[in-house]
Amino acid sequence: MSIRNGVQLITYADRLGDGNIESLTNLLQGPLNGLFTGVHVLPFYYPFDGEDAGFDPIDHTSVDKRLGNWSNIKKLGESVDIMADLIVNHMSGQSEAFEDVLKNGRESEYWPLFLTKEDVFKGNDQAKIDEHIAQVFRPRPTPFFSDYTVGTQTANPETVPFWTTFTANQIDIDVESKLGKEYLSSILQSFTESNVDLIRLDAAGYAIKRAGTNCFMLEETFSFIEALSNRARDMGMQCLVEIHSHYQTQIEIAARCDSVYDFALPPLVLHTLFTKSADALAHWLSISPRNCFTVLDTHDGIGIVDVGASGDKPGLLDVAAIDALVEQIHENSNGESKKATGAAANNVDLYQVNCTYYDALGKDDFAYLVARAIQFFSPGIPQVYYGGLFAAHNDMALLAKTNVGRDINRPYLTTALIENAVQKPVVEGLMRLIRLRNECDAFNGEFDVKYTNDVLVLSWENNNDTASLNIDFSTMEATINTVTGGEESALPVRSLLG
């Protein structure tokens, strides 16, 4: 199927409007009508409010009744493309299948579904096992394995270390087993019956484990992603691979799947606006994958690993530039991001800064609109996070309540708050930018990037229609020039603020 080349929304169903899927549909048909060609509804499975905000589903094939049901998803999909998360790597420790394993141990019919330490690290040579474990890439500071007592209702209970890549409640699946393949197929079937068009493969890079490797994005992982994407494609859906990694890895992944995220773009845009130099950004946009989805903000933090070095492979930014970038975010947010990042606030990510993008730019309306203009003119399908759509501030009250770092950028925006937010000049300006991106046919053509004498030009050409974003970093002026149907137009970005 063909995904519409327009701006998409990223949102939780419970944190926008009245807190359910029907309300989200009404918002997209009401105050947000015509703004978005698609919506990524973050995990709406049961329970959506688990330990990892829906990414630890007890039942991945069931819509949480507090949010609605599959018919609500299907109705939403009648007007916009829907993206849903396929949580590839794990399921909840409270799932029916894992609870059966706890009771019946190795006698459980579900035993082959879950990955244990001994499944990957075999033998009795503990020194060699320890050496192999030391090679495994860790995305979080928590342990690789969590001990569970299984077979509690049998004569021989035992303690078994299970793979838990993310949290102790997220039990890794053996995706190569017969049960693992059947489990993923059951989710795909639920999706295809309910108008889901795009599948975001969450944590797919960790799905395949092999002793003696770093267990991340192996050749077997590429093959797994490719096979899963083919299965989804045969069912009328496309896959978006979610991987935070070195930029060369992203380019390699993009060549072998439907689409990837451009996670390098968010930190590069900040670096560009902070330093008033577009060297790194222009270089990246000259080589970045074209089959990508672009973001500035998401439900997670602002990724740093995506522009950094990996071993002997240099990054898009050097260590000094990355350190300066992070410190500038902390300064611009008056230290709020520091309270939600690193070891602070029970933070689980080793490679992200938790902060709203608006606050990362010091609440500078003009800089924020320039950042969005760069995103919309970069190759790929743009996605706008719901907090970013309304230029939300860091939610320090929610952070204090939950002590979860990423909650600083996961606000609850009621219908009343939305009605007030759409009146803000920066939000009105962003909405105008979104409509321009959706309506200009030049974006269906060829992209080009030039950077000379402090002037960055991002341009698109489709037959006789053209669109270009010109940013002069010596004066910090930005203009959008378009030719549509022979009609020329020049729009200073600053004018979007009224």
Short mmCIF file of C-alpha atoms in Angstrom, two decimals:
data_model
loop_
_atom_site.label_atom_id
_atom_site.label_comp_id
_atom_site.label_asym_id
_atom_site.label_seq_id
_atom_site.Cartn_x
_atom_site.Cartn_y
_atom_site.Cartn_z
CA MET A 1 0.00 0.00 0.00
CA SER A 2 1.01 3.63 -0.44
CA ILE A 3 1.41 5.86 2.63
CA ARG A 4 0.36 9.46 2.07
CA ASN A 5 3.25 11.91 1.93
CA GLY A 6 2.02 14.31 4.58
CA VAL A 7 2.57 15.25 8.20
CA GLN A 8 1.57 12.68 10.83
CA LEU A 9 0.73 13.05 14.50
CA ILE A 10 2.30 10.99 17.31
CA THR A 11 0.14 10.72 20.43
CA TYR A 12 -1.07 8.67 23.34
CA ALA A 13 -4.80 8.01 23.24
CA ASP A 14 -5.11 8.66 26.98
CA ARG A 15 -3.07 11.89 27.19
CA LEU A 16 -4.78 13.99 24.54
CA GLY A 17 -8.33 15.31 24.66
CA ASP A 18 -10.78 13.26 26.73
CA GLY A 19 -8.44 10.30 27.03
CA ASN A 20 -9.75 7.69 24.61
CA ILE A 21 -9.63 6.71 20.93
CA GLU A 22 -13.05 8.16 20.12
CA SER A 23 -11.97 11.53 21.53
CA LEU A 24 -8.78 11.39 19.43
CA THR A 25 -10.89 10.76 16.32
CA ASN A 26 -13.11 13.73 17.20
CA LEU A 27 -10.07 15.99 17.65
CA LEU A 28 -8.69 14.99 14.25
CA GLN A 29 -12.09 15.72 12.69
CA GLY A 30 -12.59 18.90 14.73
CA PRO A 31 -9.92 21.45 15.81
CA LEU A 32 -7.16 19.45 14.09
CA ASN A 33 -9.18 18.73 10.94
CA GLY A 34 -7.06 18.49 7.79
CA LEU A 35 -3.74 18.86 9.64
CA PHE A 36 -2.58 15.26 9.60
CA THR A 37 -2.60 12.53 6.98
CA GLY A 38 -1.73 9.89 9.58
CA VAL A 39 -1.50 9.25 13.30
CA HIS A 40 0.82 7.05 15.31
CA VAL A 41 -1.28 5.93 18.28
CA LEU A 42 1.19 4.91 20.98
CA PRO A 43 0.45 1.57 22.69
CA PHE A 44 -3.27 1.20 23.30
CA TYR A 45 -3.11 -2.44 24.34
CA TYR A 46 -3.96 -3.82 27.74
CA PRO A 47 -2.69 -2.25 29.94
CA PHE A 48 -1.78 1.10 28.36
CA ASP A 49 -0.53 2.36 31.74
CA GLY A 50 1.81 -0.47 32.72
CA GLU A 51 5.34 -0.15 34.03
CA ASP A 52 6.61 1.11 30.66
CA ALA A 53 3.62 3.19 29.49
CA GLY A 54 2.10 0.50 27.30
CA PHE A 55 5.32 -1.01 25.98
CA ASP A 56 4.91 -3.96 28.34
CA PRO A 57 1.57 -5.39 27.16
CA ILE A 58 -0.17 -8.18 29.01
CA ASP A 59 -2.30 -8.80 25.92
CA HIS A 60 -0.91 -7.28 22.71
CA THR A 61 -4.01 -8.34 20.71
CA SER A 62 -6.48 -6.57 23.03
CA VAL A 63 -7.33 -2.86 23.08
CA ASP A 64 -7.51 -1.58 26.66
CA LYS A 65 -11.25 -1.15 27.32
CA ARG A 66 -10.60 2.17 29.05
CA LEU A 67 -9.48 3.53 25.65
CA GLY A 68 -12.00 1.77 23.40
CA ASN A 69 -11.87 -1.28 21.17
CA TRP A 70 -10.68 -2.42 17.74
CA SER A 71 -13.78 -0.91 16.10
CA ASN A 72 -12.66 2.52 17.37
CA ILE A 73 -9.24 1.94 15.81
CA LYS A 74 -10.91 0.84 12.59
CA LYS A 75 -13.07 3.99 12.49
CA LEU A 76 -10.04 6.20 13.10
CA GLY A 77 -8.34 4.49 10.17
CA GLU A 78 -11.13 5.50 7.81
CA SER A 79 -9.84 9.08 7.67
CA VAL A 80 -6.09 8.84 8.40
CA ASP A 81 -3.26 6.35 8.01
CA ILE A 82 -2.75 4.55 11.32
CA MET A 83 0.58 3.51 12.75
CA ALA A 84 0.61 1.00 15.63
CA ASP A 85 3.45 -0.46 17.66
CA LEU A 86 4.45 -4.08 17.25
CA ILE A 87 6.44 -4.70 20.41
CA VAL A 88 8.75 -7.30 18.97
CA ASN A 89 11.22 -8.06 21.73
CA HIS A 90 9.16 -8.78 24.84
CA MET A 91 5.86 -9.06 26.66
CA SER A 92 4.70 -8.43 30.22
CA GLY A 93 5.60 -10.69 33.10
CA GLN A 94 1.88 -10.57 33.96
CA SER A 95 0.85 -12.05 30.62
CA GLU A 96 -1.20 -15.23 30.67
CA ALA A 97 1.59 -17.11 28.88
CA PHE A 98 4.34 -16.14 31.33
CA GLU A 99 2.13 -16.75 34.36
CA ASP A 100 1.61 -20.27 33.04
CA VAL A 101 5.40 -20.64 32.86
CA LEU A 102 5.68 -19.48 36.48
CA LYS A 103 3.20 -22.16 37.53
CA ASN A 104 4.30 -25.06 35.32
CA GLY A 105 7.93 -24.29 34.51
CA ARG A 106 9.44 -26.34 31.70
CA GLU A 107 6.22 -28.34 31.46
CA SER A 108 4.30 -25.23 30.33
CA GLU A 109 3.20 -25.17 26.71
CA TYR A 110 4.51 -21.59 26.63
CA TRP A 111 8.03 -22.43 27.84
CA PRO A 112 9.57 -22.13 24.31
CA LEU A 113 8.05 -18.65 23.89
CA PHE A 114 10.40 -16.98 26.37
CA LEU A 115 14.18 -16.58 26.18
CA THR A 116 16.36 -17.75 29.07
CA LYS A 117 20.01 -17.11 29.74
CA GLU A 118 20.82 -20.77 29.03
CA ASP A 119 19.14 -20.58 25.61
CA VAL A 120 21.93 -18.27 24.42
CA PHE A 121 24.87 -18.90 26.73
CA LYS A 122 25.33 -22.66 26.80
CA GLY A 123 27.92 -24.87 28.46
CA ASN A 124 29.72 -24.93 31.80
CA ASP A 125 32.65 -22.64 31.01
CA GLN A 126 31.64 -19.74 33.26
CA ALA A 127 34.67 -17.62 32.30
CA LYS A 128 33.72 -17.85 28.63
CA ILE A 129 30.06 -17.11 29.42
CA ASP A 130 31.08 -14.04 31.43
CA GLU A 131 33.28 -12.91 28.53
CA HIS A 132 30.37 -13.23 26.09
CA ILE A 133 27.96 -11.44 28.42
CA ALA A 134 30.41 -8.53 28.67
CA GLN A 135 30.10 -8.06 24.90
CA VAL A 136 26.32 -7.52 24.96
CA PHE A 137 25.14 -3.98 24.19
CA ARG A 138 23.02 -2.51 27.00
CA PRO A 139 20.46 0.23 26.31
CA ARG A 140 19.65 0.59 30.03
CA PRO A 141 21.54 0.35 33.32
CA THR A 142 19.39 -2.55 34.57
CA PRO A 143 20.66 -6.19 34.47
CA PHE A 144 20.48 -8.39 31.36
CA PHE A 145 18.64 -11.10 33.22
CA SER A 146 15.97 -11.36 35.92
CA ASP A 147 15.59 -14.43 38.11
CA TYR A 148 12.13 -15.95 38.31
CA THR A 149 11.04 -19.00 40.29
CA VAL A 150 9.17 -21.23 37.85
CA GLY A 151 7.29 -24.46 38.27
CA THR A 152 5.72 -23.28 41.53
CA GLN A 153 2.87 -25.75 41.08
CA THR A 154 5.13 -28.68 40.20
CA ALA A 155 7.24 -30.99 42.32
CA ASN A 156 10.46 -29.34 41.18
CA PRO A 157 10.36 -25.53 41.25
CA GLU A 158 13.57 -23.82 40.14
CA THR A 159 15.01 -20.36 39.73
CA VAL A 160 15.70 -19.44 36.11
CA PRO A 161 17.33 -16.26 34.73
CA PHE A 162 15.21 -14.90 31.86
CA TRP A 163 16.36 -12.29 29.35
CA THR A 164 14.95 -8.90 30.29
CA THR A 165 16.57 -6.41 27.94
CA PHE A 166 14.59 -3.44 29.25
CA THR A 167 12.90 -3.99 32.63
CA ALA A 168 12.39 -7.02 34.87
CA ASN A 169 8.71 -6.99 33.91
CA GLN A 170 9.43 -7.14 30.17
CA ILE A 171 10.30 -10.75 29.40
CA ASP A 172 12.14 -11.26 26.13
CA ILE A 173 10.48 -13.47 23.51
CA ASP A 174 12.24 -16.13 21.47
CA VAL A 175 11.10 -14.71 18.13
CA GLU A 176 12.76 -17.58 16.28
CA SER A 177 10.64 -20.24 18.00
CA LYS A 178 7.41 -21.60 16.54
CA LEU A 179 5.42 -19.99 19.36
CA GLY A 180 7.24 -16.69 18.88
CA LYS A 181 6.38 -16.59 15.18
CA GLU A 182 2.75 -17.50 15.91
CA TYR A 183 2.55 -14.77 18.56
CA LEU A 184 3.79 -12.07 16.18
CA SER A 185 1.45 -13.35 13.44
CA SER A 186 -1.55 -13.04 15.77
CA ILE A 187 -0.73 -9.37 16.34
CA LEU A 188 -0.34 -8.73 12.61
CA GLN A 189 -3.74 -10.31 12.05
CA SER A 190 -5.38 -7.99 14.61
CA PHE A 191 -3.74 -5.02 12.89
CA THR A 192 -4.76 -5.88 9.34
CA GLU A 193 -8.39 -6.40 10.40
CA SER A 194 -8.55 -2.92 11.96
CA ASN A 195 -7.25 -0.52 9.28
CA VAL A 196 -3.69 -0.33 10.60
CA ASP A 197 -1.45 0.77 7.73
CA LEU A 198 1.97 1.16 9.33
CA ILE A 199 3.68 -0.98 11.93
CA ARG A 200 6.39 0.47 14.10
CA LEU A 201 8.76 -2.35 14.99
CA ASP A 202 9.65 -1.44 18.55
CA ALA A 203 12.98 -2.68 19.93
CA ALA A 204 13.51 -4.92 16.90
CA GLY A 205 17.27 -4.44 17.05
CA TYR A 206 17.47 -6.51 20.24
CA ALA A 207 15.27 -9.41 19.07
CA ILE A 208 18.01 -11.85 18.02
CA LYS A 209 20.67 -12.96 20.51
CA ARG A 210 23.86 -14.88 19.73
CA ALA A 211 26.69 -15.75 22.12
CA GLY A 212 29.95 -14.06 21.19
CA THR A 213 28.25 -10.97 19.72
CA ASN A 214 26.82 -7.72 21.09
CA CYS A 215 23.29 -9.13 20.50
CA PHE A 216 22.24 -5.93 18.69
CA MET A 217 21.52 -5.52 14.97
CA LEU A 218 23.25 -8.73 13.92
CA GLU A 219 23.08 -10.07 10.38
CA GLU A 220 20.39 -12.44 11.66
CA THR A 221 18.49 -9.38 13.01
CA PHE A 222 18.47 -7.83 9.55
CA SER A 223 17.09 -11.07 8.15
CA PHE A 224 14.44 -11.24 10.88
CA ILE A 225 13.31 -7.65 10.23
CA GLU A 226 13.24 -8.28 6.49
CA ALA A 227 11.14 -11.43 6.90
CA LEU A 228 8.72 -9.76 9.32
CA SER A 229 8.39 -6.76 6.99
CA ASN A 230 7.59 -9.10 4.10
CA ARG A 231 4.87 -10.80 6.14
CA ALA A 232 3.34 -7.43 7.01
CA ARG A 233 3.58 -6.27 3.39
CA ASP A 234 1.75 -9.39 2.22
CA MET A 235 -1.05 -8.36 4.59
CA GLY A 236 -1.24 -4.80 3.17
CA MET A 237 0.92 -3.04 5.78
CA GLN A 238 4.34 -1.41 5.86
CA CYS A 239 6.97 -1.50 8.62
CA LEU A 240 8.93 1.31 10.25
CA VAL A 241 12.02 0.10 12.09
CA GLU A 242 12.80 1.85 15.38
CA ILE A 243 16.55 1.70 16.02
CA HIS A 244 18.81 4.09 17.91
CA SER A 245 22.30 3.49 16.59
CA HIS A 246 25.26 4.85 14.62
CA TYR A 247 24.19 6.71 11.50
CA GLN A 248 25.88 4.23 9.15
CA THR A 249 23.79 1.45 10.69
CA GLN A 250 20.65 3.46 9.98
CA ILE A 251 21.67 3.80 6.34
CA GLU A 252 22.29 0.07 6.13
CA ILE A 253 18.95 -0.77 7.75
CA ALA A 254 17.11 1.61 5.43
CA ALA A 255 18.39 -0.25 2.39
CA ARG A 256 16.76 -3.44 3.65
CA CYS A 257 13.34 -2.37 4.95
CA ASP A 258 10.35 -0.17 4.15
CA SER A 259 11.46 2.76 6.29
CA VAL A 260 13.50 3.90 9.30
CA TYR A 261 13.46 6.88 11.65
CA ASP A 262 15.84 9.76 11.06
CA PHE A 263 16.85 9.97 14.71
CA ALA A 264 19.99 11.94 13.84
CA LEU A 265 17.90 14.93 12.78
CA PRO A 266 16.68 16.15 16.24
CA PRO A 267 20.14 16.65 17.81
CA LEU A 268 21.59 17.98 14.54
CA VAL A 269 18.87 20.64 14.26
CA LEU A 270 19.55 21.74 17.84
CA HIS A 271 23.32 21.79 17.21
CA THR A 272 22.73 23.87 14.06
CA LEU A 273 20.58 26.46 15.82
CA PHE A 274 22.85 26.61 18.88
CA THR A 275 26.06 27.07 16.89
CA LYS A 276 24.57 28.87 13.86
CA SER A 277 26.49 26.47 11.66
CA ALA A 278 24.83 23.90 9.38
CA ASP A 279 27.93 21.97 8.31
CA ALA A 280 27.00 18.75 10.14
CA LEU A 281 23.32 19.01 9.23
CA ALA A 282 23.99 19.64 5.54
CA HIS A 283 26.40 16.69 5.42
CA TRP A 284 23.85 14.38 7.01
CA LEU A 285 21.00 15.48 4.72
CA SER A 286 23.21 14.82 1.70
CA ILE A 287 23.57 11.13 2.68
CA SER A 288 20.54 10.40 4.91
CA PRO A 289 18.02 7.68 3.92
CA ARG A 290 15.15 8.93 1.79
CA ASN A 291 12.76 6.21 2.96
CA CYS A 292 12.53 7.60 6.48
CA PHE A 293 10.19 9.21 8.98
CA THR A 294 11.45 12.42 10.53
CA VAL A 295 10.86 13.55 14.10
CA LEU A 296 12.12 16.27 16.41
CA ASP A 297 10.40 14.92 19.51
CA THR A 298 8.79 11.63 20.48
CA HIS A 299 7.47 9.93 23.63
CA ASP A 300 11.12 9.23 24.50
CA GLY A 301 13.98 11.66 24.96
CA ILE A 302 16.18 13.47 22.47
CA GLY A 303 18.62 10.83 21.20
CA ILE A 304 22.34 11.46 21.38
CA VAL A 305 23.79 8.09 20.34
CA ASP A 306 22.47 8.65 16.81
CA VAL A 307 25.02 11.40 16.13
CA GLY A 308 27.87 9.96 18.19
CA ALA A 309 30.81 7.72 17.38
CA SER A 310 30.70 3.94 17.57
CA GLY A 311 34.01 2.25 18.29
CA ASP A 312 36.44 3.46 15.66
CA LYS A 313 33.64 4.89 13.48
CA PRO A 314 33.35 8.68 13.90
CA GLY A 315 29.97 10.25 14.52
CA LEU A 316 28.19 13.14 12.84
CA LEU A 317 29.26 15.24 15.84
CA ASP A 318 32.41 14.87 17.93
CA VAL A 319 32.44 14.42 21.70
CA ALA A 320 33.00 18.11 22.43
CA ALA A 321 30.08 19.15 20.21
CA ILE A 322 27.78 16.58 21.83
CA ASP A 323 28.78 17.71 25.33
CA ALA A 324 28.12 21.33 24.36
CA LEU A 325 24.76 20.35 22.87
CA VAL A 326 23.63 18.57 26.03
CA GLU A 327 24.80 21.42 28.28
CA GLN A 328 22.97 23.97 26.12
CA ILE A 329 19.73 21.98 26.46
CA HIS A 330 20.18 21.98 30.24
CA GLU A 331 20.85 25.72 30.22
CA ASN A 332 17.93 26.54 27.91
CA SER A 333 15.55 24.53 30.09
CA ASN A 334 16.80 26.23 33.26
CA GLY A 335 18.15 22.93 34.48
CA GLU A 336 14.82 21.11 34.20
CA SER A 337 16.14 18.59 31.68
CA LYS A 338 18.98 17.75 34.08
CA LYS A 339 16.42 16.66 36.68
CA ALA A 340 14.99 14.14 34.21
CA THR A 341 18.14 12.83 32.52
CA GLY A 342 21.01 10.48 33.29
CA ALA A 343 20.89 9.01 36.79
CA ALA A 344 18.14 11.43 37.81
CA ALA A 345 14.44 10.59 38.10
CA ASN A 346 14.71 6.82 37.76
CA ASN A 347 15.85 7.43 34.19
CA VAL A 348 16.11 4.24 32.14
CA ASP A 349 17.87 5.49 29.02
CA LEU A 350 21.62 5.81 28.71
CA TYR A 351 21.59 7.79 25.49
CA GLN A 352 18.78 10.35 25.62
CA VAL A 353 18.13 13.79 27.10
CA ASN A 354 14.63 14.16 28.52
CA CYS A 355 13.15 17.55 27.67
CA THR A 356 10.45 19.00 25.45
CA TYR A 357 11.89 20.23 22.17
CA TYR A 358 10.32 23.65 22.76
CA ASP A 359 12.11 24.02 26.11
CA ALA A 360 15.35 22.65 24.61
CA LEU A 361 15.23 25.72 22.36
CA GLY A 362 14.67 28.01 25.33
CA LYS A 363 10.99 28.61 24.48
CA ASP A 364 12.13 30.67 21.48
CA ASP A 365 9.10 30.72 19.15
CA PHE A 366 11.05 31.72 16.05
CA ALA A 367 13.79 29.15 16.59
CA TYR A 368 11.11 26.52 17.15
CA LEU A 369 9.39 27.29 13.85
CA VAL A 370 12.73 27.27 12.03
CA ALA A 371 13.43 23.85 13.55
CA ARG A 372 10.07 22.57 12.32
CA ALA A 373 10.65 24.09 8.88
CA ILE A 374 13.98 22.23 8.65
CA GLN A 375 12.22 19.02 9.65
CA PHE A 376 9.44 19.46 7.07
CA PHE A 377 11.94 20.23 4.29
CA SER A 378 14.17 17.27 5.15
CA PRO A 379 13.69 14.00 3.23
CA GLY A 380 11.04 11.69 4.67
CA ILE A 381 7.54 11.74 6.11
CA PRO A 382 7.36 14.19 9.04
CA GLN A 383 5.81 13.24 12.36
CA VAL A 384 4.91 15.78 15.05
CA TYR A 385 4.57 14.67 18.67
CA TYR A 386 1.41 15.89 20.41
CA GLY A 387 3.36 17.86 23.01
CA GLY A 388 5.40 19.48 20.26
CA LEU A 389 2.26 20.35 18.29
CA PHE A 390 1.08 22.54 21.16
CA ALA A 391 4.57 23.80 22.13
CA ALA A 392 4.20 22.19 25.54
CA HIS A 393 6.55 23.05 28.39
CA ASN A 394 8.39 20.56 30.56
CA ASP A 395 5.81 18.97 32.85
CA MET A 396 7.68 19.28 36.12
CA ALA A 397 4.55 18.51 38.17
CA LEU A 398 4.12 15.16 36.42
CA LEU A 399 7.83 14.44 36.77
CA ALA A 400 7.63 15.13 40.52
CA LYS A 401 4.56 12.90 40.81
CA THR A 402 5.95 9.87 38.95
CA ASN A 403 9.73 10.35 39.24
CA VAL A 404 9.97 8.94 35.69
CA GLY A 405 12.36 11.05 33.60
CA ARG A 406 10.52 10.69 30.31
CA ASP A 407 7.26 11.95 31.85
CA ILE A 408 8.70 15.46 31.61
CA ASN A 409 7.67 15.25 27.95
CA ARG A 410 4.48 13.19 28.31
CA PRO A 411 1.86 15.71 29.46
CA TYR A 412 -1.86 15.18 29.83
CA LEU A 413 -3.49 17.74 27.52
CA THR A 414 -7.23 18.03 28.05
CA THR A 415 -9.64 19.36 25.46
CA ALA A 416 -9.78 22.66 27.37
CA LEU A 417 -5.98 22.98 27.34
CA ILE A 418 -5.94 22.25 23.62
CA GLU A 419 -8.54 24.95 22.92
CA ASN A 420 -6.26 27.49 24.63
CA ALA A 421 -3.06 26.18 23.05
CA VAL A 422 -4.30 26.51 19.46
CA GLN A 423 -4.58 30.26 20.05
CA LYS A 424 -0.84 30.65 20.73
CA PRO A 425 1.00 32.32 17.82
CA VAL A 426 3.70 29.64 17.74
CA VAL A 427 1.05 26.90 17.47
CA GLU A 428 -0.86 28.80 14.79
CA GLY A 429 2.42 29.25 12.90
CA LEU A 430 3.24 25.56 13.19
CA MET A 431 -0.18 24.62 11.86
CA ARG A 432 0.39 26.86 8.83
CA LEU A 433 3.72 25.11 8.24
CA ILE A 434 2.01 21.71 8.45
CA ARG A 435 -0.61 22.71 5.88
CA LEU A 436 2.08 24.05 3.55
CA ARG A 437 3.98 20.75 3.81
CA ASN A 438 0.81 18.76 3.11
CA GLU A 439 -0.45 20.84 0.20
CA CYS A 440 2.71 21.60 -1.80
CA ASP A 441 3.22 19.04 -4.56
CA ALA A 442 6.93 19.86 -4.81
CA PHE A 443 7.54 17.53 -1.83
CA ASN A 444 6.66 14.58 -4.05
CA GLY A 445 9.71 15.34 -6.19
CA GLU A 446 13.50 15.44 -5.79
CA PHE A 447 15.40 16.86 -2.81
CA ASP A 448 18.60 18.89 -2.79
CA VAL A 449 20.70 20.49 -0.06
CA LYS A 450 23.27 23.28 -0.38
CA TYR A 451 25.25 25.13 2.29
CA THR A 452 27.53 28.00 1.28
CA ASN A 453 28.50 31.29 2.91
CA ASP A 454 26.36 30.61 6.02
CA VAL A 455 23.24 30.04 3.92
CA LEU A 456 21.46 26.68 4.05
CA VAL A 457 19.07 25.87 1.20
CA LEU A 458 16.80 22.83 1.35
CA SER A 459 14.91 22.51 -1.91
CA TRP A 460 12.36 20.28 -3.64
CA GLU A 461 11.43 20.12 -7.30
CA ASN A 462 8.56 18.20 -8.88
CA ASN A 463 8.12 19.09 -12.57
CA ASN A 464 7.28 22.81 -12.50
CA ASP A 465 6.47 22.97 -8.79
CA THR A 466 9.29 23.95 -6.43
CA ALA A 467 9.74 24.66 -2.74
CA SER A 468 12.82 25.84 -0.88
CA LEU A 469 13.76 26.79 2.65
CA ASN A 470 16.53 29.41 2.79
CA ILE A 471 18.18 30.08 6.17
CA ASP A 472 20.89 32.73 6.49
CA PHE A 473 22.70 31.94 9.74
CA SER A 474 24.61 35.22 9.68
CA THR A 475 21.35 37.14 10.10
CA MET A 476 19.13 34.29 11.37
CA GLU A 477 16.47 34.98 8.78
CA ALA A 478 14.54 32.16 7.14
CA THR A 479 12.28 32.25 4.09
CA ILE A 480 10.16 29.65 2.33
CA ASN A 481 9.89 30.14 -1.43
CA THR A 482 7.38 28.16 -3.49
CA VAL A 483 6.25 27.95 -7.08
CA THR A 484 2.91 26.15 -7.44
CA GLY A 485 1.01 26.09 -10.72
CA GLY A 486 3.13 28.98 -11.96
CA GLU A 487 2.36 31.13 -8.90
CA GLU A 488 5.40 32.32 -6.91
CA SER A 489 5.27 32.91 -3.17
CA ALA A 490 7.75 34.01 -0.52
CA LEU A 491 6.95 33.38 3.15
CA PRO A 492 9.31 34.67 5.85
CA VAL A 493 9.20 32.16 8.71
CA ARG A 494 9.15 35.04 11.18
CA SER A 495 5.84 36.21 9.67
CA LEU A 496 4.21 32.99 10.84
CA LEU A 497 4.21 34.50 14.34
CA GLY A 498 1.91 37.31 13.21
#
